[in-house]
Amino acid sequence: MNTLKKIAKWTGIVLIGACGIVLLGGGKITSGTLMVVTAFLLVVLAGKHLVPRWVGIVLVCAVLGLVAWNISTTDLPGEVSGNAMACTEVVDTPETGIKFLDQVLYIFGGFAAQAEP
């Protein structure tokens, strides 16, 4: 059981860091930075018990909540808003009808567009 807990912990840390890198590449600098810093802090504090476990869980949930809020503020290309839109590369992503999922796919599409040669 101890091995399973370690595998789950390190898998979560790697996924948080990878999501942070995708967010950075997709143009969400604040969210990406928060995720990468959180992953680094989790790596540093992985074996140490400097703070109670519930404090760490609350902080990680707060960071993930801030990231979700930041993602939800993403303007999709077809949306009309009062803000002037910058001339940026339009990423073609399928519409699912779920706004948050469409925003996540748009950010991932921006990351993939920058990653291709």
PDB file of C-alpha atoms in Angstrom:
ATOM      1  CA  MET A   1       0.000   0.000   0.000  1.00  0.00           C
ATOM      2  CA  ASN A   2       2.887   2.350   0.744  1.00  0.00           C
ATOM      3  CA  THR A   3       4.241   1.893  -2.786  1.00  0.00           C
ATOM      4  CA  LEU A   4       0.853   2.724  -4.280  1.00  0.00           C
ATOM      5  CA  LYS A   5       0.707   5.951  -2.240  1.00  0.00           C
ATOM      6  CA  LYS A   6       4.176   6.978  -3.439  1.00  0.00           C
ATOM      7  CA  ILE A   7       3.287   6.253  -7.069  1.00  0.00           C
ATOM      8  CA  ALA A   8       0.059   8.262  -6.776  1.00  0.00           C
ATOM      9  CA  LYS A   9       1.861  11.176  -5.101  1.00  0.00           C
ATOM     10  CA  TRP A  10       4.611  11.406  -7.724  1.00  0.00           C
ATOM     11  CA  THR A  11       2.148  10.930 -10.579  1.00  0.00           C
ATOM     12  CA  GLY A  12       0.100  13.844  -9.245  1.00  0.00           C
ATOM     13  CA  ILE A  13       3.189  16.031  -8.935  1.00  0.00           C
ATOM     14  CA  VAL A  14       4.265  15.232 -12.501  1.00  0.00           C
ATOM     15  CA  LEU A  15       0.757  15.898 -13.853  1.00  0.00           C
ATOM     16  CA  ILE A  16       0.560  19.256 -12.059  1.00  0.00           C
ATOM     17  CA  GLY A  17       3.937  20.251 -13.524  1.00  0.00           C
ATOM     18  CA  ALA A  18       2.998  19.066 -17.027  1.00  0.00           C
ATOM     19  CA  CYS A  19      -0.295  20.977 -16.891  1.00  0.00           C
ATOM     20  CA  GLY A  20       1.649  24.058 -15.823  1.00  0.00           C
ATOM     21  CA  ILE A  21       3.938  23.748 -18.835  1.00  0.00           C
ATOM     22  CA  VAL A  22       0.948  23.364 -21.171  1.00  0.00           C
ATOM     23  CA  LEU A  23      -0.681  26.447 -19.638  1.00  0.00           C
ATOM     24  CA  LEU A  24       2.531  28.437 -20.045  1.00  0.00           C
ATOM     25  CA  GLY A  25       2.759  27.416 -23.703  1.00  0.00           C
ATOM     26  CA  GLY A  26      -0.922  28.153 -24.244  1.00  0.00           C
ATOM     27  CA  GLY A  27      -0.609  31.747 -23.075  1.00  0.00           C
ATOM     28  CA  LYS A  28      -1.895  31.471 -19.502  1.00  0.00           C
ATOM     29  CA  ILE A  29       1.263  32.712 -17.818  1.00  0.00           C
ATOM     30  CA  THR A  30      -0.167  33.251 -14.334  1.00  0.00           C
ATOM     31  CA  SER A  31      -1.841  29.844 -14.172  1.00  0.00           C
ATOM     32  CA  GLY A  32       1.163  28.057 -15.644  1.00  0.00           C
ATOM     33  CA  THR A  33       3.517  29.708 -13.203  1.00  0.00           C
ATOM     34  CA  LEU A  34       1.261  28.814 -10.263  1.00  0.00           C
ATOM     35  CA  MET A  35       1.121  25.172 -11.361  1.00  0.00           C
ATOM     36  CA  VAL A  36       4.880  24.858 -11.918  1.00  0.00           C
ATOM     37  CA  VAL A  37       5.697  26.534  -8.585  1.00  0.00           C
ATOM     38  CA  THR A  38       3.194  24.240  -6.865  1.00  0.00           C
ATOM     39  CA  ALA A  39       4.837  21.190  -8.447  1.00  0.00           C
ATOM     40  CA  PHE A  40       8.285  22.358  -7.305  1.00  0.00           C
ATOM     41  CA  LEU A  41       7.041  22.962  -3.768  1.00  0.00           C
ATOM     42  CA  LEU A  42       5.438  19.524  -3.680  1.00  0.00           C
ATOM     43  CA  VAL A  43       8.721  17.952  -4.805  1.00  0.00           C
ATOM     44  CA  VAL A  44      10.685  19.814  -2.137  1.00  0.00           C
ATOM     45  CA  LEU A  45       8.177  18.945   0.588  1.00  0.00           C
ATOM     46  CA  ALA A  46       7.487  15.388  -0.627  1.00  0.00           C
ATOM     47  CA  GLY A  47       9.183  13.506   2.186  1.00  0.00           C
ATOM     48  CA  LYS A  48       9.141  16.156   4.874  1.00  0.00           C
ATOM     49  CA  HIS A  49       6.336  16.888   7.302  1.00  0.00           C
ATOM     50  CA  LEU A  50       6.963  20.581   7.930  1.00  0.00           C
ATOM     51  CA  VAL A  51       3.279  21.505   7.762  1.00  0.00           C
ATOM     52  CA  PRO A  52       0.207  19.439   8.586  1.00  0.00           C
ATOM     53  CA  ARG A  53      -1.148  17.413   5.678  1.00  0.00           C
ATOM     54  CA  TRP A  54      -4.465  19.291   5.642  1.00  0.00           C
ATOM     55  CA  VAL A  55      -2.672  22.619   5.135  1.00  0.00           C
ATOM     56  CA  GLY A  56      -0.944  21.247   2.042  1.00  0.00           C
ATOM     57  CA  ILE A  57      -4.209  19.861   0.686  1.00  0.00           C
ATOM     58  CA  VAL A  58      -5.996  23.184   1.229  1.00  0.00           C
ATOM     59  CA  LEU A  59      -3.192  25.115  -0.491  1.00  0.00           C
ATOM     60  CA  VAL A  60      -3.119  22.775  -3.509  1.00  0.00           C
ATOM     61  CA  CYS A  61      -6.918  22.993  -3.811  1.00  0.00           C
ATOM     62  CA  ALA A  62      -6.709  26.797  -3.598  1.00  0.00           C
ATOM     63  CA  VAL A  63      -4.105  26.901  -6.362  1.00  0.00           C
ATOM     64  CA  LEU A  64      -6.177  24.576  -8.558  1.00  0.00           C
ATOM     65  CA  GLY A  65      -9.229  26.777  -7.906  1.00  0.00           C
ATOM     66  CA  LEU A  66      -7.310  29.896  -8.959  1.00  0.00           C
ATOM     67  CA  VAL A  67      -6.106  28.122 -12.090  1.00  0.00           C
ATOM     68  CA  ALA A  68      -9.650  27.009 -12.959  1.00  0.00           C
ATOM     69  CA  TRP A  69     -10.878  30.570 -12.478  1.00  0.00           C
ATOM     70  CA  ASN A  70      -8.088  31.930 -14.684  1.00  0.00           C
ATOM     71  CA  ILE A  71      -8.900  29.395 -17.406  1.00  0.00           C
ATOM     72  CA  SER A  72     -12.571  30.363 -17.257  1.00  0.00           C
ATOM     73  CA  THR A  73     -11.644  33.966 -18.115  1.00  0.00           C
ATOM     74  CA  THR A  74     -10.213  32.882 -21.480  1.00  0.00           C
ATOM     75  CA  ASP A  75     -11.971  34.503 -24.410  1.00  0.00           C
ATOM     76  CA  LEU A  76     -12.799  32.069 -27.184  1.00  0.00           C
ATOM     77  CA  PRO A  77     -12.292  33.299 -30.758  1.00  0.00           C
ATOM     78  CA  GLY A  78     -16.011  33.321 -31.641  1.00  0.00           C
ATOM     79  CA  GLU A  79     -17.113  35.275 -28.574  1.00  0.00           C
ATOM     80  CA  VAL A  80     -18.045  38.925 -28.878  1.00  0.00           C
ATOM     81  CA  SER A  81     -16.812  41.077 -26.041  1.00  0.00           C
ATOM     82  CA  GLY A  82     -16.352  44.757 -25.362  1.00  0.00           C
ATOM     83  CA  ASN A  83     -12.576  44.395 -25.360  1.00  0.00           C
ATOM     84  CA  ALA A  84     -10.449  44.971 -28.423  1.00  0.00           C
ATOM     85  CA  MET A  85      -8.956  41.709 -29.605  1.00  0.00           C
ATOM     86  CA  ALA A  86      -5.282  41.495 -30.452  1.00  0.00           C
ATOM     87  CA  CYS A  87      -4.126  40.060 -33.751  1.00  0.00           C
ATOM     88  CA  THR A  88      -3.225  36.544 -32.746  1.00  0.00           C
ATOM     89  CA  GLU A  89      -3.092  33.227 -34.494  1.00  0.00           C
ATOM     90  CA  VAL A  90      -6.521  31.610 -34.471  1.00  0.00           C
ATOM     91  CA  VAL A  91      -6.421  28.032 -33.255  1.00  0.00           C
ATOM     92  CA  ASP A  92      -9.035  25.741 -34.773  1.00  0.00           C
ATOM     93  CA  THR A  93     -10.568  23.687 -31.967  1.00  0.00           C
ATOM     94  CA  PRO A  94     -13.809  21.719 -31.995  1.00  0.00           C
ATOM     95  CA  GLU A  95     -16.730  23.104 -30.015  1.00  0.00           C
ATOM     96  CA  THR A  96     -18.152  20.736 -27.418  1.00  0.00           C
ATOM     97  CA  GLY A  97     -20.876  22.992 -26.071  1.00  0.00           C
ATOM     98  CA  ILE A  98     -19.279  23.021 -22.619  1.00  0.00           C
ATOM     99  CA  LYS A  99     -17.667  26.445 -22.298  1.00  0.00           C
ATOM    100  CA  PHE A 100     -14.947  25.480 -19.782  1.00  0.00           C
ATOM    101  CA  LEU A 101     -13.924  22.437 -21.837  1.00  0.00           C
ATOM    102  CA  ASP A 102     -13.850  24.585 -24.977  1.00  0.00           C
ATOM    103  CA  GLN A 103     -11.553  27.046 -23.177  1.00  0.00           C
ATOM    104  CA  VAL A 104      -9.223  24.249 -22.046  1.00  0.00           C
ATOM    105  CA  LEU A 105      -9.124  22.831 -25.594  1.00  0.00           C
ATOM    106  CA  TYR A 106      -8.410  26.316 -26.974  1.00  0.00           C
ATOM    107  CA  ILE A 107      -5.473  26.749 -24.573  1.00  0.00           C
ATOM    108  CA  PHE A 108      -4.162  23.270 -25.420  1.00  0.00           C
ATOM    109  CA  GLY A 109      -4.542  24.080 -29.130  1.00  0.00           C
ATOM    110  CA  GLY A 110      -2.435  27.209 -28.620  1.00  0.00           C
ATOM    111  CA  PHE A 111       0.217  25.120 -26.889  1.00  0.00           C
ATOM    112  CA  ALA A 112       0.170  22.514 -29.683  1.00  0.00           C
ATOM    113  CA  ALA A 113       0.374  25.240 -32.367  1.00  0.00           C
ATOM    114  CA  GLN A 114       3.512  26.640 -30.729  1.00  0.00           C
ATOM    115  CA  ALA A 115       5.031  23.210 -30.218  1.00  0.00           C
ATOM    116  CA  GLU A 116       4.831  22.107 -33.837  1.00  0.00           C
ATOM    117  CA  PRO A 117       7.786  22.984 -36.075  1.00  0.00           C
TER     118      PRO A 117
END
